[in-house]
Short mmCIF file of C-alpha atoms in Angstrom, two decimals:
data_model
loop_
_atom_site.label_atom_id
_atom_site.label_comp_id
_atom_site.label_asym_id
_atom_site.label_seq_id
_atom_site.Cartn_x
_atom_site.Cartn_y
_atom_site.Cartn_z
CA UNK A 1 0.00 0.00 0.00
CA UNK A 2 1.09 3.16 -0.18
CA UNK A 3 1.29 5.92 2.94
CA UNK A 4 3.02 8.64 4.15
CA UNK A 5 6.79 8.13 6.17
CA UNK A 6 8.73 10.46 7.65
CA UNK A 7 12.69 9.63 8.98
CA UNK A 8 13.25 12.55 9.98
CA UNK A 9 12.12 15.76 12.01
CA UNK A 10 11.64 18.90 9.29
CA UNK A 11 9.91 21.28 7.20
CA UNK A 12 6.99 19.29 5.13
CA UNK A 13 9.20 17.88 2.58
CA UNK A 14 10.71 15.29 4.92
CA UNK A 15 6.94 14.13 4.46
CA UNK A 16 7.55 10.87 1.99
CA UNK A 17 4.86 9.10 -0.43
CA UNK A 18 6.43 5.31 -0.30
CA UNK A 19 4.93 1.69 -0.40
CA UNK A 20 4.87 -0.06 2.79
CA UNK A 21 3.36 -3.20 4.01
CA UNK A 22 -0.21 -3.65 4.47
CA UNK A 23 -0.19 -3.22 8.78
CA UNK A 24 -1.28 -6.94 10.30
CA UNK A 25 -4.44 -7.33 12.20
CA UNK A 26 -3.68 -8.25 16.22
CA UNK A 27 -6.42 -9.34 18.77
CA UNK A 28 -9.26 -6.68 19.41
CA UNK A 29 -8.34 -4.74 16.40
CA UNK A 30 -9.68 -3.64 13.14
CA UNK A 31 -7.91 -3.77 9.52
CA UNK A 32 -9.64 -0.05 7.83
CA UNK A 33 -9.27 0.63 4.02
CA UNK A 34 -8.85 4.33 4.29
CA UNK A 35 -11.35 7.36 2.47
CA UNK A 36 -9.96 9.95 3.62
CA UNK A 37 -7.98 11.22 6.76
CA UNK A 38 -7.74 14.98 8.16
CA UNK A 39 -4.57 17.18 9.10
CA UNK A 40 -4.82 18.35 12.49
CA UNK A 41 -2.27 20.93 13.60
CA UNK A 42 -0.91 17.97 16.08
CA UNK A 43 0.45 15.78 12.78
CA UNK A 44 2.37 19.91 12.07
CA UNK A 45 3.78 19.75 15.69
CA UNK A 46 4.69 16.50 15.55
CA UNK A 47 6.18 15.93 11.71
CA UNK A 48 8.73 19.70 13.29
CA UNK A 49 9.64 17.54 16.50
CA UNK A 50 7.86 19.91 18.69
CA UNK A 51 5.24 16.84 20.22
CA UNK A 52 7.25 13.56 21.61
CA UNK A 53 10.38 12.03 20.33
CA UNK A 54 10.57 10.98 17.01
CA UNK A 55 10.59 6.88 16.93
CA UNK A 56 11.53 6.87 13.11
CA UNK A 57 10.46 5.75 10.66
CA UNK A 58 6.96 7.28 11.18
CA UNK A 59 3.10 8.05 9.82
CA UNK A 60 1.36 10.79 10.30
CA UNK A 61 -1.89 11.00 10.86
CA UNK A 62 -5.01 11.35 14.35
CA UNK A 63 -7.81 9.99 12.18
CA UNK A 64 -9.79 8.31 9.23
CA UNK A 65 -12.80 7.59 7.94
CA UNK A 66 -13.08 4.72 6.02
CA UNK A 67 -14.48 0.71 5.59
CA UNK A 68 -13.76 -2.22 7.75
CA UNK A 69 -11.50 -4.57 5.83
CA UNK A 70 -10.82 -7.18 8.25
CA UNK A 71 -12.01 -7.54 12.16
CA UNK A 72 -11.85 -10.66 14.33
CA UNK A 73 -14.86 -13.61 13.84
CA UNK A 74 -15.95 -12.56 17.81
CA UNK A 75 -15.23 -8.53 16.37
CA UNK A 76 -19.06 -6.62 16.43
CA UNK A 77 -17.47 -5.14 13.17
CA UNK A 78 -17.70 -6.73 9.76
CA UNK A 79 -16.49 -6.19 6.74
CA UNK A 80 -18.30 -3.14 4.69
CA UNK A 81 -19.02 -1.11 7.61
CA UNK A 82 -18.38 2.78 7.69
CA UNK A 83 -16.77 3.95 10.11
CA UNK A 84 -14.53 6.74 11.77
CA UNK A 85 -11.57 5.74 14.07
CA UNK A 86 -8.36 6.81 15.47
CA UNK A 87 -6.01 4.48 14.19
CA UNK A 88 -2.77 3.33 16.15
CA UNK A 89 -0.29 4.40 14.13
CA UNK A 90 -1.14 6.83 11.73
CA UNK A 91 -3.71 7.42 8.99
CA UNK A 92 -1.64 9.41 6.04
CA UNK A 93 -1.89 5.59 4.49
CA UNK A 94 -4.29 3.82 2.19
CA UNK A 95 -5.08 1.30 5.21
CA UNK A 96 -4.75 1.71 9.19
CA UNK A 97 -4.97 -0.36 11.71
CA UNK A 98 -7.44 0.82 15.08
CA UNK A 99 -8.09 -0.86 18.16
CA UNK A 100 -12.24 -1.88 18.77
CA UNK A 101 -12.21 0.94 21.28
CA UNK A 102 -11.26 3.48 19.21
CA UNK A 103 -13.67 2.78 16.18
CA UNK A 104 -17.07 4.06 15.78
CA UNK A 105 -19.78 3.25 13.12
CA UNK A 106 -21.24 6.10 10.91
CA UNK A 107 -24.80 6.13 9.07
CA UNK A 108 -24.98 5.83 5.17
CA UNK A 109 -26.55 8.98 5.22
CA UNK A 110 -23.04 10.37 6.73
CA UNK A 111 -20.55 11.24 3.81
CA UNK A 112 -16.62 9.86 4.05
CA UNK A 113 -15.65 13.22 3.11
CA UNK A 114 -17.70 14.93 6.25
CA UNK A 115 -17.19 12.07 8.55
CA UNK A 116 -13.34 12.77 8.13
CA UNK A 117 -13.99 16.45 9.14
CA UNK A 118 -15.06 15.16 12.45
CA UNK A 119 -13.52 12.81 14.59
CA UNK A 120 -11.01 14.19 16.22
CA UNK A 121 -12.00 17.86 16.41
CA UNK A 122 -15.63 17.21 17.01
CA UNK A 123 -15.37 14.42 19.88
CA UNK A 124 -12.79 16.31 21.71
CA UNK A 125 -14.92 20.11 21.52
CA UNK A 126 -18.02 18.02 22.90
CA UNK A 127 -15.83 17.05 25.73
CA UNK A 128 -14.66 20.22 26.22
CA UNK A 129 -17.70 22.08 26.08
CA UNK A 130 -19.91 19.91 28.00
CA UNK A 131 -17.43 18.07 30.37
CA UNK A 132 -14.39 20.47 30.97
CA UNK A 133 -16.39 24.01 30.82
CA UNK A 134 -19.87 23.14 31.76
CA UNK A 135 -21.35 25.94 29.18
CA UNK A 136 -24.76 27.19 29.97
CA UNK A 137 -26.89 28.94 28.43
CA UNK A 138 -26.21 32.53 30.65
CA UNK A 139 -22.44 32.44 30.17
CA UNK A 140 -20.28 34.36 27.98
CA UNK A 141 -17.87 32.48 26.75
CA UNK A 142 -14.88 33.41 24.93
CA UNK A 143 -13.12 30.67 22.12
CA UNK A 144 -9.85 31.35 20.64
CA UNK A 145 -8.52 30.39 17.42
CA UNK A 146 -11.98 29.88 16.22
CA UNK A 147 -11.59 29.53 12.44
CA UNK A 148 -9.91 26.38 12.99
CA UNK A 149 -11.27 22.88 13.55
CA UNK A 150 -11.59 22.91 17.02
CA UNK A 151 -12.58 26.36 17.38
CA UNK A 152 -15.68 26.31 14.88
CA UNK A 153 -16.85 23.59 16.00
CA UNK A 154 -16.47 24.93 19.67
CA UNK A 155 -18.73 27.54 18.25
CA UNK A 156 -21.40 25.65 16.82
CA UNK A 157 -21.76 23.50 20.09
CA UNK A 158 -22.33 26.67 21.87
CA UNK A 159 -24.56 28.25 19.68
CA UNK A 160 -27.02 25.06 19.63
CA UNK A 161 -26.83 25.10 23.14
CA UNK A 162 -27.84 28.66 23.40
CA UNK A 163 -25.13 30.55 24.69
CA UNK A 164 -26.03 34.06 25.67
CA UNK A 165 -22.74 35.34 24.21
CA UNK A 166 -20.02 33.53 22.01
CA UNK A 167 -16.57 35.34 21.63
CA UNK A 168 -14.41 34.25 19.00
CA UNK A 169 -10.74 35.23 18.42
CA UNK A 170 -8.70 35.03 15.49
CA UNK A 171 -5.51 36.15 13.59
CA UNK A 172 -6.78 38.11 11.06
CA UNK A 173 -10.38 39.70 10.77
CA UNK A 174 -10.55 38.45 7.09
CA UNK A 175 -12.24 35.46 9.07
CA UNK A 176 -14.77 37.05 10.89
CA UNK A 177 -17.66 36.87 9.23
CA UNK A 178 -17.15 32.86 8.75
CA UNK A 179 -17.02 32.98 12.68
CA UNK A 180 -20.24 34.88 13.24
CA UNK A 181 -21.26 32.55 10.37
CA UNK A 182 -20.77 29.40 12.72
CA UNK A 183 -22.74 31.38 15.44
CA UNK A 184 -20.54 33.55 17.33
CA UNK A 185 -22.14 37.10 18.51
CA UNK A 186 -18.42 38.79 18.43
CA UNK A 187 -15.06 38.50 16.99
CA UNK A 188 -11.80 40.04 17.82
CA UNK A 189 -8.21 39.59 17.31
CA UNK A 190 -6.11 38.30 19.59
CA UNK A 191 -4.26 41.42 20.43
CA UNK A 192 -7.83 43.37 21.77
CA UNK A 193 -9.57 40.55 23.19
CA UNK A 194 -9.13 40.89 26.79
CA UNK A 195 -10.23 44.66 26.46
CA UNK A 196 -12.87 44.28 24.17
CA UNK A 197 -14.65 41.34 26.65
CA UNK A 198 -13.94 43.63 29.38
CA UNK A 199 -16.15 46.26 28.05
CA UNK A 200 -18.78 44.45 26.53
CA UNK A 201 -19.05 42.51 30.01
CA UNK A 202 -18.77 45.76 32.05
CA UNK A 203 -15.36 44.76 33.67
CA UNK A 204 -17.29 41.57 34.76
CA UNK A 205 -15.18 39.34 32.18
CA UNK A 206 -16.00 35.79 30.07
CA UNK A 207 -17.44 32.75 32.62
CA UNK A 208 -15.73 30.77 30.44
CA UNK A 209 -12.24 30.95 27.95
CA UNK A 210 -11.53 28.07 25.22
CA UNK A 211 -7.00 28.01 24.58
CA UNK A 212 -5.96 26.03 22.25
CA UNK A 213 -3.13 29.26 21.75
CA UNK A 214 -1.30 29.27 24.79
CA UNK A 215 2.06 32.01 25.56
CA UNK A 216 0.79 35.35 25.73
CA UNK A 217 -2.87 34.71 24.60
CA UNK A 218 -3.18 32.77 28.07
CA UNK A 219 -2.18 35.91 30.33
CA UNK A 220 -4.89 38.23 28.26
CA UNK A 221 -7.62 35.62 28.82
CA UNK A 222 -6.93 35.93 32.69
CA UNK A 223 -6.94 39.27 32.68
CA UNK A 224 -10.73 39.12 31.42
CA UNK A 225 -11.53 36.06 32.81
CA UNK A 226 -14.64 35.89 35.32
CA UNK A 227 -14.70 35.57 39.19
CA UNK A 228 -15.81 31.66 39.35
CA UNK A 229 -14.86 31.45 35.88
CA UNK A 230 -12.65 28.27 34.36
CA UNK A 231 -10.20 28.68 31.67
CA UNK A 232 -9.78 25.38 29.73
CA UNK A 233 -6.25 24.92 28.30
CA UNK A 234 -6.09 22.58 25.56
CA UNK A 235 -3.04 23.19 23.30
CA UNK A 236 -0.07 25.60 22.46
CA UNK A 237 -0.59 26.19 19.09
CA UNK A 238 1.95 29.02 19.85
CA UNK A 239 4.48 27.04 20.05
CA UNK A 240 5.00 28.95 23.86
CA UNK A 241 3.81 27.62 27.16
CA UNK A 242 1.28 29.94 28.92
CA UNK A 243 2.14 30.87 32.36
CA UNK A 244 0.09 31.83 35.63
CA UNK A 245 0.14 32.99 39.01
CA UNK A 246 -1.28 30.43 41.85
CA UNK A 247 -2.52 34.35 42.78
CA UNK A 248 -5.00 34.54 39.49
CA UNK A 249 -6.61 31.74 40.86
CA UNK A 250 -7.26 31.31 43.95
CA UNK A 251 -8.53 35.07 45.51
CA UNK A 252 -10.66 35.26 42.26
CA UNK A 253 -11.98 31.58 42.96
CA UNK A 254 -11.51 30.60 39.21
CA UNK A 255 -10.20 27.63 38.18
CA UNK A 256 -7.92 26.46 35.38
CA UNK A 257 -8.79 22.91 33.65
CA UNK A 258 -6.49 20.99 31.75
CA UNK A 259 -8.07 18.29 28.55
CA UNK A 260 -5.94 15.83 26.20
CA UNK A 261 -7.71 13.87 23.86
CA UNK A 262 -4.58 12.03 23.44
CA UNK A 263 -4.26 11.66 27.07
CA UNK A 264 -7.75 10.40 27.20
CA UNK A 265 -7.40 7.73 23.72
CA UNK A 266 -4.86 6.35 25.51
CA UNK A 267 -5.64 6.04 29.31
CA UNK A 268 -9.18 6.55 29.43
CA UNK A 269 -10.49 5.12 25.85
CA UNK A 270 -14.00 3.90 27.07
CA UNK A 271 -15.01 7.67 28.21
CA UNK A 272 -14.67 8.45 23.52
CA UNK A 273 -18.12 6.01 22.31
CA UNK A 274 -20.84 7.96 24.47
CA UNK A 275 -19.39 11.09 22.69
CA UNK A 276 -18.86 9.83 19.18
CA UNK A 277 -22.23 8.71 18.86
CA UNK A 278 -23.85 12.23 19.85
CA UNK A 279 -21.33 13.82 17.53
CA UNK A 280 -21.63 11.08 14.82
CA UNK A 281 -25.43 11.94 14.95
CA UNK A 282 -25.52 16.17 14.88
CA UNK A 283 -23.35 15.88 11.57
CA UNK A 284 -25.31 13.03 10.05
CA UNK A 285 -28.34 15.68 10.89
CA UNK A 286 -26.37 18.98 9.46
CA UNK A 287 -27.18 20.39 13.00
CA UNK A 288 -22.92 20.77 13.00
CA UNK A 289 -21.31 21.28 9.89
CA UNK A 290 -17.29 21.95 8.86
CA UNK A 291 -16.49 23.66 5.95
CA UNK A 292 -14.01 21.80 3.84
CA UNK A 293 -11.32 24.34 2.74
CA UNK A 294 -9.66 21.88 0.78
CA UNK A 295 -9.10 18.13 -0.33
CA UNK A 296 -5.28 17.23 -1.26
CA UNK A 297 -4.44 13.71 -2.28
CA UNK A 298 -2.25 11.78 0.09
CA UNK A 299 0.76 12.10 -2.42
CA UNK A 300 0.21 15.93 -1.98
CA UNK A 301 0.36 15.40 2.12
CA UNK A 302 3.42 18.18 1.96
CA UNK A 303 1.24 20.85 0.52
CA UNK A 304 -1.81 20.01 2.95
CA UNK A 305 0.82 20.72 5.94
CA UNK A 306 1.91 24.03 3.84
CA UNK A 307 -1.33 25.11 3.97
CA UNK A 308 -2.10 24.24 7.27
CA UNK A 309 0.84 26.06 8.25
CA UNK A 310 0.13 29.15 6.38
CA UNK A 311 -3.47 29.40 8.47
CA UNK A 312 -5.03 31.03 5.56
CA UNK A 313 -7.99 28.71 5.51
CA UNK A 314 -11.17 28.70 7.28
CA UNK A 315 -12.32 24.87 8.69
CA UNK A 316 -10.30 21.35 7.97
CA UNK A 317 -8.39 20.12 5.49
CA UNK A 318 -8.78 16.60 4.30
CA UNK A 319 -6.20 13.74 2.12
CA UNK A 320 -7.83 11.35 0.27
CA UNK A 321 -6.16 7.77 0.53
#
């Protein structure tokens, strides 16, 4: 088959379109012929060196959707079913191998090509949206970076929950009206947010903050972050670690919650099926949509990252096995 290895850390040319064997099936696993898979800025931190060490040679890759090819005779999959997964060792490849655990079925109704928007950025924004922050309906809640993945669909979960007032942030205000688009009431840039909440809250500040950003854009999100409020830090898309004061906590009585959805794949796997299954079923209704921005085929996995990199493009951006 052919796949995606890297042998090295690098720019996106060390990214290498090769034939490999076919991965083997071992017990409570499934064999998946892979649609498509999507690039999630992880698979850019990762390919640079900048997430774990690099056990070369490697593939890319969080997710897939795709068919079963092969499961076990006791397996409740079977061959021909669509599904999504998180495969165990990459999905830039034409087939993937996925523990039971980590696969979930999708409808016919359900695209490939929309299913592969989802899995990873939908499951984990449910989780942090209705396990990690708690949203209700009276909160204002603030989500940065929310062109992105993780960010729109942040702001779609909030809007159908009825969130009194959704905050996006972004780079560049070329994206804002694809982010009011999704739902949100207000967008700003990163550099005014923490002012700009302050006075449409009247100094009160956001009851909840989504950072996916980290470095400097977790300082301005205490500075107009609620008493009682909870800023959930998922990423460092930065590249910097944010910092804090065990004194921005604890007099204001807000919190500061931590969520990996790696963490959880690995360590906590059983807590992903209640959650795919809502997800699986608000995109196989169009009650969450993500806008494709583009489809590369897996030789073209370099340019996907380019683009990825470049952040000029609004939603996910899919390879096609």
């Amino acid at each position: 088959m052919k796949a995606i290895v890297q042998h090295e850390f690098g720019d996106a040319d060390v990214l290498l379109y090769t034939d490999v064997e076919i991965p083997k099936l071992g017990e409570n696993e499934v064999l998946i012929k892979a649609e498509y898979t999507s690039v999630n800025y992880a698979d850019i931190k990762k390919r640079r060196g900048n997430k774990g060490k690099g056990n070369f040679p490697f593939t890319l890759g969080l997710d897939v959707a795709g068919v079963v090819e092969e499961a076990s005779s006791d397996s409740k999959y079977r061959k021909g079913d669509r599904v999504i997964a998180f495969p165990k060792a990459g999905s830039y490849a034409e087939y993937v191998i996925a523990n039971e655990q980590l696969v979930f079925k999708i409808p016919d109704r359900l695209s490939f090509e929309k299913a592969a928007t989802m899995p990873t950025v939908s499951i984990l924004s449910y989780m942090l949206s209705h396990e990690i922050g708690q949203v209700s309906e009276n909160d204002v809640i603030v989500i940065h970076s929310a062109a992105g993945g993780v960010g729109s669909t942040l702001v779609q979960l909030a809007s159908l929950a009825g969130v009194k007032h959704i905050i996006g942030t972004v780079g560049d205000l070329e994206k804002e009206n694809y982010v009011k688009q999704l739902g949100a009431h207000s967008v700003f840039t990163y550099e005014t947010f923490a002012s700009e909440v302050l006075q449409l809250t009247n100094e009160k500040g956001a009851n909840v903050i989504f950072d996916s950003v980290a470095g400097e854009v977790t300082s301005k999100s205490l500075e107009c972050l609620s008493l009682y409020g909870t800023l959930v830090q998922f990423g460092n898309s930065s590249g910097k670690a944010g910092s804090f004061k065990t004194s921005d906590v604890h007099s204001s009585c807000r919190n500061v919650k931590g969520f990996s959805l790696g963490t959880t794949r690995k360590h906590a796997p059983e807590r992903l099926a209640p959650v795919a299954e809502k997800v699986i079923q608000l995109f196989a209704e169009n009650k969450i949509n993500l806008k494709i921005a583009e489809v590369f085929p897996l030789c073209k996995a370099a340019d996907a990252h380019k683009l990825v990199e470049s952040r000029q493009y609004e939603g996910k951006v899919l390879l096609k096995s």
